[in-house]
Tab-separated table of C-alpha atoms and ligand atoms in Angstrom:
chain	number	residue	atom	x	y	z
A	6	MET	CA	8.338	-3.071	-32.795
A	7	LYS	CA	5.834	-3.447	-29.994
A	8	ILE	CA	6.421	-1.205	-27.023
A	9	LYS	CA	6.213	-2.957	-23.698
A	10	ALA	CA	6.026	-1.693	-20.129
A	11	LEU	CA	9.397	-1.034	-18.507
A	12	LYS	CA	11.056	-3.759	-16.507
A	13	GLY	CA	9.800	-3.790	-12.925
A	14	VAL	CA	6.671	-1.736	-13.502
A	15	GLN	CA	3.194	-3.190	-13.611
A	16	ASP	CA	-0.212	-2.460	-15.031
A	17	ILE	CA	-2.959	-2.925	-12.493
A	18	LEU	CA	-5.644	-4.529	-14.597
A	19	PRO	CA	-9.414	-4.178	-14.164
A	20	ASP	CA	-9.680	-7.665	-12.626
A	21	ASP	CA	-7.596	-6.509	-9.665
A	22	ILE	CA	-9.224	-3.119	-9.279
A	23	ALA	CA	-12.072	-4.214	-7.008
A	24	GLN	CA	-9.501	-5.579	-4.571
A	25	TRP	CA	-7.301	-2.533	-5.064
A	26	ASN	CA	-10.148	-0.151	-4.244
A	27	PHE	CA	-11.266	-2.253	-1.310
A	28	ILE	CA	-7.767	-2.017	0.203
A	29	HIS	CA	-7.771	1.765	-0.236
A	30	GLU	CA	-11.321	2.337	0.972
A	31	LYS	CA	-10.785	0.273	4.111
A	32	ALA	CA	-7.565	2.151	4.804
A	33	ALA	CA	-9.296	5.532	4.564
A	34	LYS	CA	-12.077	4.345	6.860
A	35	ILE	CA	-9.921	2.781	9.546
A	36	PHE	CA	-7.147	5.372	9.481
A	37	SER	CA	-9.661	8.173	9.958
A	38	ARG	CA	-11.035	6.370	13.026
A	39	TYR	CA	-7.588	6.974	14.531
A	40	GLY	CA	-7.593	10.638	13.581
A	41	TYR	CA	-5.550	10.454	10.380
A	42	LYS	CA	-6.299	12.910	7.594
A	43	GLN	CA	-5.396	12.269	3.979
A	44	ILE	CA	-2.600	14.193	2.336
A	45	ILE	CA	-1.457	14.069	-1.277
A	46	VAL	CA	2.165	15.002	-1.810
A	47	PRO	CA	4.001	15.318	-5.140
A	48	ILE	CA	5.712	12.431	-6.873
A	49	ILE	CA	8.747	14.574	-7.666
A	50	GLU	CA	10.847	16.449	-5.129
A	51	GLU	CA	14.303	17.957	-4.968
A	52	SER	CA	16.725	15.017	-4.700
A	53	VAL	CA	18.332	16.522	-1.625
A	54	LEU	CA	15.140	15.933	0.365
A	55	PHE	CA	15.745	12.202	0.130
A	56	THR	CA	19.513	12.154	0.397
A	57	ARG	CA	19.277	14.206	3.557
A	58	SER	CA	16.499	12.156	5.175
A	59	ILE	CA	16.946	8.550	4.083
A	60	GLY	CA	20.723	8.819	4.397
A	61	GLN	CA	23.624	9.091	1.949
A	62	GLN	CA	24.851	5.645	2.759
A	63	THR	CA	21.645	3.691	2.331
A	64	ASP	CA	20.824	1.389	-0.589
A	65	ILE	CA	17.988	3.652	-1.660
A	66	VAL	CA	20.119	6.755	-1.992
A	67	GLU	CA	23.273	5.044	-3.216
A	68	LYS	CA	21.795	2.944	-5.978
A	69	GLU	CA	18.049	3.054	-6.250
A	70	MET	CA	16.901	6.632	-6.750
A	71	TYR	CA	15.511	7.762	-10.059
A	72	THR	CA	16.933	11.223	-10.454
A	73	PHE	CA	17.168	13.609	-13.368
A	74	VAL	CA	18.337	17.116	-14.009
A	75	ASP	CA	15.467	19.366	-15.062
A	76	ARG	CA	15.556	22.347	-17.388
A	77	GLY	CA	16.476	24.637	-14.530
A	78	ASN	CA	19.506	22.446	-13.828
A	79	ARG	CA	18.028	21.184	-10.577
A	80	SER	CA	18.429	17.616	-9.429
A	81	ILE	CA	14.950	16.119	-9.118
A	82	ALA	CA	14.016	12.673	-7.831
A	83	LEU	CA	10.989	10.444	-8.263
A	84	ARG	CA	10.086	9.772	-4.656
A	85	PRO	CA	11.360	6.424	-3.325
A	86	GLU	CA	9.059	6.758	-0.302
A	87	ALA	CA	6.693	9.358	1.119
A	88	THR	CA	7.806	10.057	4.691
A	89	ALA	CA	10.357	12.690	3.710
A	90	SER	CA	7.831	14.481	1.489
A	91	ILE	CA	5.260	14.469	4.254
A	92	VAL	CA	7.699	15.948	6.745
A	93	ARG	CA	8.594	18.565	4.157
A	94	ALA	CA	4.905	19.418	3.677
A	95	TYR	CA	4.342	19.373	7.451
A	96	LEU	CA	6.997	22.053	7.875
A	97	GLU	CA	6.163	24.000	4.753
A	98	HIS	CA	2.533	24.422	5.841
A	99	ASN	CA	3.352	25.032	9.529
A	100	TYR	CA	1.553	22.001	10.891
A	101	ASN	CA	4.255	21.822	13.541
A	102	GLN	CA	2.407	24.575	15.386
A	103	ALA	CA	-0.766	22.519	15.597
A	104	GLY	CA	0.290	19.822	18.078
A	105	LEU	CA	-0.081	16.147	17.141
A	106	THR	CA	-0.725	15.879	13.421
A	107	LYS	CA	-1.715	12.655	11.699
A	108	PHE	CA	-1.510	12.154	7.951
A	109	PHE	CA	-2.229	9.189	5.744
A	110	TYR	CA	-1.293	8.832	2.093
A	111	SER	CA	-1.223	6.421	-0.792
A	112	GLY	CA	0.487	6.424	-4.128
A	113	PRO	CA	3.341	5.168	-6.287
A	114	MET	CA	6.974	5.047	-5.151
A	115	PHE	CA	10.029	4.462	-7.344
A	116	ARG	CA	13.196	2.532	-6.652
A	117	GLY	CA	15.637	1.154	-9.207
A	118	GLU	CA	15.883	-2.273	-7.594
A	119	LYS	CA	16.304	-5.680	-9.181
A	120	PRO	CA	12.779	-6.641	-10.203
A	121	GLN	CA	11.423	-9.938	-8.856
A	122	ALA	CA	8.190	-11.316	-7.431
A	123	GLY	CA	6.969	-8.714	-4.931
A	124	ARG	CA	9.719	-6.255	-5.809
A	125	ASN	CA	8.998	-3.633	-8.452
A	126	ARG	CA	10.563	-0.411	-9.616
A	127	GLN	CA	7.261	1.388	-9.407
A	128	PHE	CA	5.211	0.118	-6.487
A	129	TYR	CA	2.386	1.510	-4.391
A	130	GLN	CA	2.299	2.219	-0.721
A	131	ILE	CA	-0.384	3.185	1.754
A	132	GLY	CA	1.016	4.701	4.879
A	133	VAL	CA	0.514	6.848	7.951
A	134	GLU	CA	2.683	9.420	9.720
A	135	ALA	CA	1.909	10.796	13.175
A	136	LEU	CA	4.007	13.849	14.013
A	137	GLY	CA	4.305	15.708	17.284
A	138	SER	CA	4.777	13.217	20.115
A	139	TYR	CA	7.527	11.182	21.758
A	140	ASN	CA	5.080	9.076	23.749
A	141	PRO	CA	5.635	5.327	23.156
A	142	PHE	CA	1.879	4.798	23.483
A	143	LEU	CA	1.709	6.465	20.074
A	144	ASP	CA	4.043	3.771	18.703
A	145	ALA	CA	1.689	1.147	20.129
A	146	GLU	CA	-1.353	2.875	18.671
A	147	THR	CA	0.326	3.053	15.253
A	148	LEU	CA	1.267	-0.608	15.196
A	149	SER	CA	-2.135	-1.659	16.518
A	150	LEU	CA	-3.683	0.352	13.690
A	151	ALA	CA	-1.614	-1.678	11.206
A	152	PHE	CA	-2.751	-4.855	12.959
A	153	GLU	CA	-6.430	-3.823	12.845
A	154	TYR	CA	-6.131	-2.781	9.224
A	155	LEU	CA	-4.677	-6.095	8.061
A	156	ASN	CA	-7.349	-7.935	10.027
A	157	GLU	CA	-10.099	-5.833	8.528
A	158	ILE	CA	-8.988	-6.447	4.967
A	159	GLY	CA	-9.024	-10.158	5.735
A	160	ILE	CA	-5.305	-10.969	5.830
A	161	LYS	CA	-4.577	-13.689	8.338
A	162	ASN	CA	-1.167	-15.310	8.105
A	163	PHE	CA	0.946	-12.376	9.169
A	164	ASN	CA	3.548	-11.927	11.881
A	165	ILE	CA	4.619	-8.780	13.637
A	166	SER	CA	8.255	-8.295	14.670
A	167	VAL	CA	9.372	-5.403	16.825
A	168	ASN	CA	12.673	-4.045	18.020
A	169	THR	CA	14.222	-0.812	19.151
A	170	VAL	CA	17.294	0.739	17.563
A	171	GLY	CA	17.577	3.259	20.391
A	172	SER	CA	17.982	7.003	20.230
A	173	CYS	CA	20.373	8.607	17.784
A	174	GLU	CA	23.078	8.505	20.428
A	175	ASP	CA	22.370	4.855	21.259
A	176	LYS	CA	22.621	4.018	17.586
A	177	GLN	CA	26.007	5.688	17.294
A	178	ASN	CA	27.343	3.973	20.400
A	179	PHE	CA	26.044	0.623	19.345
A	180	SER	CA	27.430	0.979	15.807
A	181	LYS	CA	30.871	1.542	17.322
A	182	LYS	CA	30.509	-1.539	19.520
A	183	LEU	CA	29.321	-3.684	16.650
A	184	LYS	CA	32.135	-2.477	14.434
A	185	PHE	CA	34.623	-3.294	17.129
A	186	PHE	CA	33.173	-6.780	17.524
A	187	LEU	CA	33.160	-7.428	13.779
A	188	ARG	CA	36.618	-6.022	13.115
A	189	ASP	CA	38.406	-9.359	13.380
A	190	ARG	CA	35.527	-11.298	11.872
A	191	LYS	CA	35.072	-9.115	8.806
A	192	SER	CA	36.655	-11.606	6.429
A	193	CYS	CA	33.930	-14.172	7.255
A	194	LEU	CA	31.071	-11.800	6.390
A	195	CYS	CA	29.254	-11.985	3.058
A	196	ASP	CA	30.253	-9.474	0.382
A	197	TYR	CA	27.273	-7.257	1.074
A	198	CYS	CA	28.126	-7.086	4.755
A	199	LYS	CA	31.803	-6.394	4.107
A	200	ASN	CA	30.560	-3.362	2.279
A	201	ARG	CA	27.975	-2.516	4.975
A	202	TYR	CA	30.718	-2.647	7.607
A	203	GLU	CA	32.059	0.654	6.372
A	204	ARG	CA	28.887	2.282	5.197
A	205	ASN	CA	26.068	1.223	7.470
A	206	VAL	CA	27.152	-1.358	9.993
A	207	LEU	CA	23.707	-1.666	11.643
A	208	ARG	CA	22.316	-3.204	8.469
A	209	ILE	CA	24.543	-6.241	9.005
A	210	LEU	CA	22.168	-7.302	11.791
A	211	ASP	CA	19.470	-7.737	9.192
A	212	CYS	CA	21.512	-9.979	6.860
A	213	LYS	CA	19.829	-13.232	5.849
A	214	ASN	CA	23.130	-14.972	5.018
A	215	LYS	CA	23.724	-18.023	7.258
A	216	GLU	CA	27.423	-17.347	7.874
A	217	CYS	CA	26.697	-13.769	8.904
A	218	GLY	CA	23.902	-15.082	11.126
A	219	LYS	CA	26.351	-17.377	12.939
A	220	ILE	CA	28.757	-14.542	13.610
A	221	LEU	CA	25.962	-12.284	14.821
A	222	LYS	CA	24.824	-14.821	17.422
A	223	SER	CA	27.649	-13.771	19.693
A	224	ALA	CA	27.607	-10.115	18.661
A	225	PRO	CA	26.410	-7.398	21.031
A	226	LYS	CA	22.676	-6.728	20.801
A	227	ILE	CA	21.120	-3.280	20.614
A	228	ILE	CA	18.758	-4.090	23.448
A	229	ASP	CA	21.711	-4.571	25.800
A	230	CYS	CA	23.312	-1.270	24.853
A	231	LEU	CA	20.382	1.095	25.256
A	232	SER	CA	20.139	4.214	27.355
A	233	ARG	CA	17.653	4.000	30.239
A	234	ASP	CA	15.296	6.308	28.450
A	235	SER	CA	15.203	4.169	25.288
A	236	LEU	CA	14.775	0.957	27.244
A	237	ARG	CA	11.916	2.458	29.249
A	238	ASP	CA	10.135	3.596	26.088
A	239	PHE	CA	10.545	0.168	24.517
A	240	THR	CA	9.066	-1.489	27.598
A	241	ILE	CA	6.097	0.892	27.656
A	242	PHE	CA	5.552	0.204	23.955
A	243	GLN	CA	5.570	-3.574	24.417
A	244	ASN	CA	3.285	-3.468	27.459
A	245	ALA	CA	0.844	-1.238	25.589
A	246	LEU	CA	0.783	-3.682	22.648
A	247	GLU	CA	0.025	-6.504	25.041
A	248	SER	CA	-2.782	-4.531	26.642
A	249	LEU	CA	-4.360	-4.179	23.180
A	250	GLY	CA	-4.007	-7.871	22.363
A	251	VAL	CA	-1.567	-7.298	19.488
A	252	ASP	CA	0.518	-10.452	19.017
A	253	TYR	CA	4.142	-9.718	18.243
A	254	THR	CA	7.615	-11.196	18.418
A	255	PHE	CA	10.652	-9.360	19.706
A	256	ASP	CA	13.387	-9.613	17.080
A	257	PRO	CA	16.668	-8.222	18.471
A	258	TYR	CA	18.164	-8.191	14.953
A	259	LEU	CA	15.462	-6.166	13.264
A	260	VAL	CA	16.758	-2.894	11.801
A	261	ARG	CA	15.387	-0.817	8.963
A	262	GLY	CA	17.058	0.247	5.750
A	263	LEU	CA	16.522	3.965	6.208
A	264	ASP	CA	18.758	6.059	8.420
A	265	TYR	CA	16.082	8.169	10.028
A	266	TYR	CA	14.617	5.499	12.298
A	267	THR	CA	15.144	5.842	16.051
A	268	LYS	CA	13.805	3.740	18.933
A	269	THR	CA	10.834	1.607	17.885
A	270	VAL	CA	11.020	-0.294	14.597
A	271	PHE	CA	8.598	-2.934	13.362
A	272	GLU	CA	7.913	-5.110	10.396
A	273	ILE	CA	4.974	-7.280	9.394
A	274	THR	CA	5.700	-10.317	7.241
A	275	HIS	CA	3.370	-12.759	5.548
A	276	ASP	CA	3.845	-16.523	5.691
A	277	LYS	CA	3.129	-17.267	2.054
A	278	LEU	CA	5.100	-14.679	0.165
A	279	GLY	CA	8.544	-16.228	-0.247
A	280	ALA	CA	11.602	-14.004	-0.238
A	281	GLN	CA	9.859	-10.612	-0.413
A	282	ASN	CA	7.560	-11.265	2.489
A	283	THR	CA	7.452	-7.902	4.274
A	284	ILE	CA	4.046	-6.377	3.679
A	285	LEU	CA	4.322	-3.461	6.087
A	286	ALA	CA	7.160	-1.718	7.880
A	287	GLY	CA	7.728	1.327	10.005
A	288	GLY	CA	8.814	2.846	13.254
A	289	ARG	CA	9.728	6.023	15.072
A	290	TYR	CA	11.828	8.776	13.536
A	291	ASP	CA	12.457	11.397	16.179
A	292	ASN	CA	15.215	13.300	14.380
A	293	LEU	CA	13.856	13.640	10.888
A	294	VAL	CA	11.824	16.825	11.358
A	295	GLU	CA	14.856	18.543	12.825
A	296	GLN	CA	17.101	17.186	10.076
A	297	LEU	CA	14.813	18.791	7.539
A	298	GLY	CA	15.034	22.163	9.235
A	299	GLY	CA	12.150	22.038	11.721
A	300	PRO	CA	12.002	21.968	15.510
A	301	ALA	CA	12.717	18.715	17.384
A	302	THR	CA	9.585	16.639	16.892
A	303	GLY	CA	8.795	13.043	17.786
A	304	ALA	CA	7.117	11.043	15.022
A	305	VAL	CA	6.020	7.513	14.092
A	306	GLY	CA	4.763	5.960	10.881
A	307	PHE	CA	4.461	2.929	8.691
A	308	ALA	CA	4.140	2.076	5.013
A	309	CYS	CA	2.405	-0.892	3.531
A	310	GLY	CA	3.203	-2.338	0.081
A	311	ILE	CA	-0.024	-2.699	-1.884
A	312	GLU	CA	1.242	-5.174	-4.504
A	313	ARG	CA	2.422	-7.427	-1.706
A	314	LEU	CA	-0.954	-7.108	0.030
A	315	LEU	CA	-2.597	-8.272	-3.185
A	316	LEU	CA	-0.162	-11.188	-3.435
A	317	ALA	CA	-0.865	-12.080	0.198
A	318	GLU	CA	-4.579	-12.027	-0.448
A	319	LYS	CA	-4.156	-14.227	-3.499
A	320	ALA	CA	-1.953	-16.638	-1.537
A	321	GLU	CA	-4.721	-16.957	1.021
A	322	THR	CA	-7.220	-17.596	-1.797
A	323	PHE	CA	-8.895	-14.577	-0.461
A	324	THR	CA	-12.439	-13.850	-1.583
A	325	LEU	CA	-13.861	-10.435	-1.112
A	326	ASN	CA	-17.113	-9.992	0.692
A	327	ARG	CA	-18.234	-7.699	-2.040
A	328	GLU	CA	-21.853	-7.374	-3.008
A	329	LYS	CA	-22.431	-8.602	-6.504
A	330	LYS	CA	-23.017	-5.580	-8.648
A	331	GLN	CA	-26.268	-5.732	-10.571
A	332	SER	CA	-26.269	-4.647	-14.169
A	333	ILE	CA	-28.433	-4.654	-17.252
A	334	TYR	CA	-27.535	-5.913	-20.690
A	335	ALA	CA	-29.728	-4.092	-23.211
A	336	ILE	CA	-30.325	-5.576	-26.678
A	337	GLY	CA	-31.943	-3.793	-29.596
A	338	LEU	CA	-32.659	-5.928	-32.663
A	339	GLY	CA	-33.067	-4.035	-35.945
A	340	GLU	CA	-32.307	-0.435	-36.751
A	341	ASN	CA	-35.231	1.282	-35.031
A	342	ALA	CA	-35.099	-0.876	-31.949
A	343	TYR	CA	-31.344	-0.293	-31.713
A	344	LYS	CA	-31.825	3.479	-31.848
A	345	LYS	CA	-34.434	3.215	-29.109
A	346	ILE	CA	-32.336	0.926	-26.902
A	347	PHE	CA	-29.431	3.357	-27.265
A	348	GLU	CA	-31.683	6.023	-25.755
A	349	ILE	CA	-33.033	3.685	-23.074
A	350	ALA	CA	-29.492	2.776	-21.994
A	351	HIS	CA	-28.717	6.477	-21.626
A	352	ASN	CA	-31.790	7.086	-19.476
A	353	LEU	CA	-31.094	4.090	-17.259
A	354	ARG	CA	-27.532	5.264	-16.688
A	355	ARG	CA	-28.821	8.701	-15.768
A	356	ASN	CA	-30.831	6.867	-13.141
A	357	SER	CA	-27.658	5.321	-11.702
A	358	ILE	CA	-28.119	1.905	-13.288
A	359	SER	CA	-25.219	0.095	-15.012
A	360	VAL	CA	-26.009	-0.840	-18.577
A	361	HIS	CA	-24.044	-2.617	-21.303
A	362	ILE	CA	-24.977	-2.385	-24.946
A	363	ASP	CA	-23.506	-3.931	-28.039
A	364	PHE	CA	-21.969	-1.848	-30.827
A	365	GLU	CA	-21.418	-4.541	-33.416
A	366	LEU	CA	-24.933	-5.589	-34.336
A	367	LYS	CA	-24.314	-9.071	-33.008
A	368	SER	CA	-27.022	-11.738	-33.113
A	369	LEU	CA	-29.409	-12.205	-30.209
A	370	LYS	CA	-27.648	-15.437	-29.321
A	371	ALA	CA	-24.199	-13.828	-29.319
A	372	GLN	CA	-25.447	-10.947	-27.191
A	373	MET	CA	-27.058	-13.309	-24.676
A	374	ARG	CA	-23.724	-15.078	-24.416
A	375	GLN	CA	-22.062	-11.752	-23.730
A	376	ALA	CA	-24.679	-10.889	-21.075
A	377	ASN	CA	-23.859	-14.156	-19.310
A	378	LYS	CA	-20.180	-13.476	-19.533
A	379	LEU	CA	-20.647	-10.058	-17.970
A	380	ASN	CA	-22.738	-11.601	-15.212
A	381	SER	CA	-25.633	-9.276	-16.006
A	382	SER	CA	-28.520	-9.629	-13.598
A	383	HIS	CA	-31.143	-8.562	-16.147
A	384	VAL	CA	-31.412	-8.443	-19.921
A	385	LEU	CA	-33.661	-6.140	-21.891
A	386	ILE	CA	-34.689	-7.236	-25.373
A	387	LEU	CA	-36.295	-4.833	-27.785
A	388	GLY	CA	-37.379	-5.947	-31.272
A	389	ASP	CA	-39.694	-4.271	-33.808
A	390	ASP	CA	-42.718	-6.144	-32.439
A	391	GLU	CA	-42.152	-4.940	-28.918
A	392	LEU	CA	-41.327	-1.446	-30.093
A	393	ASN	CA	-44.628	-1.224	-32.002
A	394	LYS	CA	-46.447	-2.020	-28.774
A	395	ASN	CA	-44.279	0.446	-26.824
A	396	SER	CA	-43.140	-2.466	-24.697
A	397	ILE	CA	-39.909	-4.294	-23.965
A	398	MET	CA	-38.956	-7.786	-22.753
A	399	LEU	CA	-37.306	-7.940	-19.352
A	400	LYS	CA	-35.410	-11.144	-18.573
A	401	TYR	CA	-34.504	-12.039	-14.996
A	402	MET	CA	-31.250	-13.940	-15.356
A	403	ASP	CA	-31.254	-15.458	-11.861
A	404	LYS	CA	-34.785	-16.786	-12.056
A	405	GLY	CA	-34.680	-17.595	-15.759
A	406	THR	CA	-38.070	-15.917	-16.266
A	407	GLN	CA	-39.146	-12.997	-18.419
A	408	GLU	CA	-42.029	-10.546	-18.745
A	409	LEU	CA	-43.188	-8.007	-21.225
A	410	ILE	CA	-43.375	-4.546	-19.687
A	411	SER	CA	-44.252	-1.117	-21.015
A	412	ILE	CA	-41.338	1.119	-21.959
A	413	ASP	CA	-42.896	3.946	-19.954
A	414	SER	CA	-42.714	1.994	-16.707
A	415	LEU	CA	-39.270	0.530	-17.441
A	416	ILE	CA	-37.170	2.851	-15.288
A	417	LYS	CA	-39.526	2.536	-12.341
A	418	ILE	CA	-39.514	-1.257	-12.551
A	419	ILE	CA	-35.754	-1.560	-12.997
A	420	LYS	CA	-35.069	0.851	-10.159
A	421	LYS	CA	-37.232	-1.269	-7.888
A	422	GLU	CA	-35.379	-4.394	-9.032
A	423	ILE	CA	-31.917	-2.921	-8.717
A	424	THR	CA	-31.310	-0.910	-5.624
B	521	LIG	P1	12.116	-4.609	1.630
B	521	LIG	O1	12.268	-5.432	2.856
B	521	LIG	O2	11.153	-5.213	0.701
B	521	LIG	O3	13.373	-4.183	0.961
B	521	LIG	P2	12.134	-1.943	2.635
B	521	LIG	O4	12.911	-2.209	3.852
B	521	LIG	O5	12.789	-1.308	1.487
B	521	LIG	O6	11.412	-3.288	2.132
B	521	LIG	P3	10.250	0.182	3.216
B	521	LIG	O7	11.063	1.122	2.452
B	521	LIG	O8	10.035	0.420	4.649
B	521	LIG	O9	10.776	-1.296	3.076
B	521	LIG	O10	8.848	-0.004	2.500
B	521	LIG	C1	7.689	-0.442	3.180
B	521	LIG	C2	6.952	-1.508	2.390
B	521	LIG	O11	6.829	-1.152	1.024
B	521	LIG	C3	7.690	-2.833	2.323
B	521	LIG	O12	7.440	-3.578	3.467
B	521	LIG	C4	7.069	-3.470	1.106
B	521	LIG	O13	5.805	-4.027	1.392
B	521	LIG	C5	6.892	-2.297	0.197
B	521	LIG	N1	8.005	-2.211	-0.750
B	521	LIG	C6	9.229	-1.662	-0.550
B	521	LIG	N2	9.984	-1.751	-1.658
B	521	LIG	C7	9.224	-2.370	-2.597
B	521	LIG	C8	9.406	-2.743	-3.961
B	521	LIG	N3	10.552	-2.481	-4.581
B	521	LIG	N4	8.410	-3.366	-4.610
B	521	LIG	C9	7.228	-3.617	-3.993
B	521	LIG	N5	6.989	-3.283	-2.720
B	521	LIG	C10	7.941	-2.665	-2.013
B	522	LIG	MG1	14.172	-2.302	0.215
């Protein structure tokens, strides 16, 4: 029986790798402009790190974590996200004594969700975390970084939504108010929300069900139940976004699925992605560092789903502004010429030039076909005749011309051609 990849996990095939690398390279470049430094954290952690940070009563912790018991009888989890790990590393390596600290990361995350377009069980995220400040200008800087990043990788049809969920206290007060409001209307909520009512009532605000939407229209809104401090921060945040020219919409129903968010939350959706249209999401999490055993520390971050970025780019029939890579296809006809071309290919590669050669003794015609298929910019042809004269035929594929050159000058000529 053939073994196939698991449900909800994907191979990223060579055809997508140029795009994949472009997305990562741009991220590293732009994030570092804002003072972010790369960090690589482990894929496995103690399960308790996530249950304590993301929240016991969230979908991720309740049903989506991949956990196992290791040989030492410890409960280990494949990370469902990276923020908790980064806060753990931040504390473990005493970065909290260094003032504002900015990390960026990328890598696979794991959640046992129902697989569908744009929703996988192993998916990749690029993200940033800025730890060590409560200033709402930092929230604005973080979201404007996301905005600049998406622009720079050429994504156009995206929309930014922002909201505030208030401080921890605000959240608790508001949850009580919302629960009170929904108490007599519970029977009209969808099944999910009936369940959320007990476990995580704030999430009801985010429900896409029409009936729930109708009920919520007259429900209290977080924005009207904020402390003065939270409202002030939200206003500063919005004004700062405006000053930077970041277009956004205020969405009073936006909440996030993880418990640790406080105050600012935001989400970026893409117009052409269907149901799973959130490409980037984040916000402030002022209590998480403390929850994980550190001192009270303000922090903001976001995570961006790479597979969804790729889908967004495809939906926009996105073409990369990549330079066409030049490469050589080297053909040796006959035993001696083949041995020589094998050596020549090696020397060219040592001189940083990309070379393809054939290993199946195909005909000249078949190899030329292959060179075309590989989009080779030049073809080298070496037969016994050429070899006897210590020369080699160089074909310029763009121009359709060719010239006989000496093998001794080959590297110099090719290097001049291909820079
Ligand atoms: P969603 O709205 O898709 O459920 P989420 O609220 O779980 O997302 P986060 O945990 O904040 O989102 O993750 C940030 C980003 O990571 C998402 O906006 C999305 O682009 C991506 N992402 C999250 N879960 C998945 C998944 N299962 N498959 C692919 N991408 C994902
Ligand atoms: Mg989710």
